[in-house]
Amino acid sequence: MSFEEKFTWVSTVVSTCVAAVYFAIVLGQVRTVPVAEIAYQRPLLIAIGSLIVLTIIGAIVTAIVTAIGAAVTAKITGEGSIEDSVGDIGRKDERDEDINRRGELIGYYVSSAGMVGVMALAMLRYDQFWIANALYLSFVAGAIVAAVAKLVAYRRGF
């Protein structure tokens, strides 16, 4: 498994978990509190910040674990050197770039379709709560679909 694929797994898990927690907290209030009174701004900003920070931490941890695993494997098997194994981290080949490009394009289409829905909500003068959450949902859905498309491409090819 390439480092890019591992990083895609990390971003998929982080995006899904952060969005699930955010929507559980915010949308859990919809039944009991009028939407105009729900304070969604701070949780939304925390969710976006958490997504960025956790993805960076996940990438760092993945790189460290991959480097340690590769070094141990190289030492046990005697094949290759530790420096070669560690040097492969962060290396992209043409296939990684093609998969990334294709996955991001698919995610872009999903996000764009969501933006049309957000624009419709704005034109119909829905509450800012729904517009902001639909916007966040569009970004999250685009990111998750892009990541899933990349993972499918890594596993099955184009």
Tab-separated table of C-alpha atoms in Angstrom:
chain	number	residue	atom	x	y	z
A	1	MET	CA	0.000	0.000	0.000
A	2	SER	CA	1.481	3.321	-1.040
A	3	PHE	CA	1.784	6.213	1.347
A	4	GLU	CA	-0.754	8.176	-0.718
A	5	GLU	CA	-3.298	5.405	-0.272
A	6	LYS	CA	-2.647	5.348	3.471
A	7	PHE	CA	-3.091	9.110	3.621
A	8	THR	CA	-6.371	8.772	1.694
A	9	TRP	CA	-7.574	6.276	4.307
A	10	VAL	CA	-6.626	8.701	7.082
A	11	SER	CA	-8.450	11.625	5.494
A	12	THR	CA	-11.519	9.464	4.807
A	13	VAL	CA	-11.772	8.282	8.393
A	14	VAL	CA	-11.150	11.756	9.818
A	15	SER	CA	-13.643	13.455	7.477
A	16	THR	CA	-16.329	10.907	8.214
A	17	CYS	CA	-15.849	10.917	11.984
A	18	VAL	CA	-15.652	14.703	12.358
A	19	ALA	CA	-18.747	15.242	10.215
A	20	ALA	CA	-20.655	12.543	12.080
A	21	VAL	CA	-19.857	14.114	15.437
A	22	TYR	CA	-20.715	17.618	14.199
A	23	PHE	CA	-24.049	16.617	12.680
A	24	ALA	CA	-24.936	14.500	15.720
A	25	ILE	CA	-24.337	17.467	18.012
A	26	VAL	CA	-25.986	20.158	15.900
A	27	LEU	CA	-28.813	18.267	14.258
A	28	GLY	CA	-29.596	16.583	17.554
A	29	GLN	CA	-30.934	19.929	18.734
A	30	VAL	CA	-33.339	20.435	15.821
A	31	ARG	CA	-36.222	18.564	17.487
A	32	THR	CA	-36.065	20.527	20.719
A	33	VAL	CA	-34.790	23.995	19.738
A	34	PRO	CA	-35.939	26.268	16.882
A	35	VAL	CA	-33.205	26.302	14.215
A	36	ALA	CA	-32.825	30.068	14.432
A	37	GLU	CA	-31.723	29.656	18.055
A	38	ILE	CA	-29.230	26.822	17.532
A	39	ALA	CA	-25.674	28.051	17.981
A	40	TYR	CA	-24.068	26.127	15.130
A	41	GLN	CA	-21.280	28.600	14.324
A	42	ARG	CA	-18.783	27.588	17.008
A	43	PRO	CA	-19.266	23.804	16.510
A	44	LEU	CA	-18.908	24.295	12.745
A	45	LEU	CA	-15.650	26.204	13.118
A	46	ILE	CA	-14.399	23.623	15.612
A	47	ALA	CA	-15.320	20.835	13.185
A	48	ILE	CA	-13.430	22.488	10.327
A	49	GLY	CA	-10.393	23.161	12.518
A	50	SER	CA	-10.499	19.644	13.931
A	51	LEU	CA	-10.672	18.207	10.444
A	52	ILE	CA	-7.526	20.073	9.417
A	53	VAL	CA	-5.560	19.337	12.596
A	54	LEU	CA	-6.578	15.666	12.820
A	55	THR	CA	-5.731	15.084	9.170
A	56	ILE	CA	-2.263	16.561	9.693
A	57	ILE	CA	-1.731	14.533	12.863
A	58	GLY	CA	-2.988	11.404	11.098
A	59	ALA	CA	-0.587	11.955	8.216
A	60	ILE	CA	2.328	12.425	10.603
A	61	VAL	CA	1.438	9.329	12.632
A	62	THR	CA	0.974	7.328	9.437
A	63	ALA	CA	4.382	8.432	8.176
A	64	ILE	CA	6.058	7.529	11.460
A	65	VAL	CA	4.385	4.115	11.702
A	66	THR	CA	5.137	3.400	8.047
A	67	ALA	CA	8.779	4.358	8.504
A	68	ILE	CA	9.156	2.195	11.596
A	69	GLY	CA	7.422	-0.730	9.917
A	70	ALA	CA	9.540	-0.425	6.795
A	71	ALA	CA	12.736	-0.159	8.825
A	72	VAL	CA	11.868	-3.216	10.904
A	73	THR	CA	10.944	-5.179	7.794
A	74	ALA	CA	14.187	-4.173	6.083
A	75	LYS	CA	16.208	-5.146	9.130
A	76	ILE	CA	14.486	-8.529	9.586
A	77	THR	CA	14.474	-9.581	5.946
A	78	GLY	CA	17.815	-8.024	5.104
A	79	GLU	CA	16.333	-6.784	1.831
A	80	GLY	CA	17.001	-3.139	1.093
A	81	SER	CA	18.273	-0.600	3.524
A	82	ILE	CA	16.482	1.361	6.175
A	83	GLU	CA	17.239	4.587	4.326
A	84	ASP	CA	15.613	3.233	1.149
A	85	SER	CA	12.515	2.172	3.044
A	86	VAL	CA	12.125	5.506	4.776
A	87	GLY	CA	12.853	7.368	1.533
A	88	ASP	CA	9.757	5.858	-0.079
A	89	ILE	CA	7.477	7.840	2.248
A	90	GLY	CA	5.891	10.752	0.484
A	91	ARG	CA	7.026	9.534	-2.911
A	92	LYS	CA	4.355	9.781	-5.632
A	93	ASP	CA	4.400	8.029	-8.932
A	94	GLU	CA	2.359	8.654	-12.059
A	95	ARG	CA	-0.380	6.261	-10.934
A	96	ASP	CA	-0.801	8.114	-7.623
A	97	GLU	CA	-1.118	11.404	-9.453
A	98	ASP	CA	-3.700	10.002	-11.885
A	99	ILE	CA	-5.744	8.487	-9.066
A	100	ASN	CA	-5.590	11.736	-7.104
A	101	ARG	CA	-6.630	13.799	-10.114
A	102	ARG	CA	-9.553	11.526	-10.959
A	103	GLY	CA	-10.758	11.272	-7.363
A	104	GLU	CA	-10.614	15.026	-6.848
A	105	LEU	CA	-12.570	15.550	-10.085
A	106	ILE	CA	-15.329	13.221	-8.905
A	107	GLY	CA	-15.393	14.982	-5.532
A	108	TYR	CA	-15.584	18.324	-7.314
A	109	TYR	CA	-18.693	17.173	-9.190
A	110	VAL	CA	-20.356	16.085	-5.956
A	111	SER	CA	-19.498	19.362	-4.220
A	112	SER	CA	-20.739	21.335	-7.211
A	113	ALA	CA	-24.067	19.525	-7.170
A	114	GLY	CA	-24.331	20.311	-3.470
A	115	MET	CA	-23.618	23.970	-4.166
A	116	VAL	CA	-26.610	24.066	-6.501
A	117	GLY	CA	-28.734	22.840	-3.617
A	118	VAL	CA	-27.229	25.460	-1.304
A	119	MET	CA	-27.961	28.154	-3.861
A	120	ALA	CA	-31.553	26.944	-4.064
A	121	LEU	CA	-31.862	27.162	-0.270
A	122	ALA	CA	-30.547	30.731	-0.369
A	123	MET	CA	-32.926	31.713	-3.179
A	124	LEU	CA	-35.847	30.249	-1.268
A	125	ARG	CA	-34.756	32.272	1.790
A	126	TYR	CA	-34.227	29.388	4.146
A	127	ASP	CA	-32.699	30.080	7.540
A	128	GLN	CA	-28.921	30.578	7.665
A	129	PHE	CA	-28.695	27.425	9.778
A	130	TRP	CA	-29.822	25.256	6.868
A	131	ILE	CA	-27.692	27.098	4.321
A	132	ALA	CA	-24.514	26.808	6.419
A	133	ASN	CA	-25.098	23.159	7.210
A	134	ALA	CA	-25.948	22.308	3.615
A	135	LEU	CA	-22.731	24.039	2.558
A	136	TYR	CA	-20.694	22.043	5.076
A	137	LEU	CA	-22.463	18.843	4.031
A	138	SER	CA	-21.597	19.561	0.385
A	139	PHE	CA	-17.916	19.968	1.196
A	140	VAL	CA	-17.842	16.868	3.385
A	141	ALA	CA	-19.740	14.767	0.842
A	142	GLY	CA	-17.375	15.910	-1.900
A	143	ALA	CA	-14.323	15.058	0.199
A	144	ILE	CA	-15.635	11.644	1.200
A	145	VAL	CA	-16.725	10.742	-2.327
A	146	ALA	CA	-13.326	11.860	-3.665
A	147	ALA	CA	-11.549	9.720	-1.094
A	148	VAL	CA	-13.732	6.690	-1.793
A	149	ALA	CA	-13.177	7.096	-5.541
A	150	LYS	CA	-9.422	7.177	-4.911
A	151	LEU	CA	-9.540	4.090	-2.705
A	152	VAL	CA	-11.589	2.203	-5.298
A	153	ALA	CA	-9.090	3.227	-7.972
A	154	TYR	CA	-6.207	2.045	-5.803
A	155	ARG	CA	-7.859	-1.327	-5.240
A	156	ARG	CA	-9.481	-1.975	-8.627
A	157	GLY	CA	-7.670	0.341	-11.005
A	158	PHE	CA	-9.273	2.673	-13.477
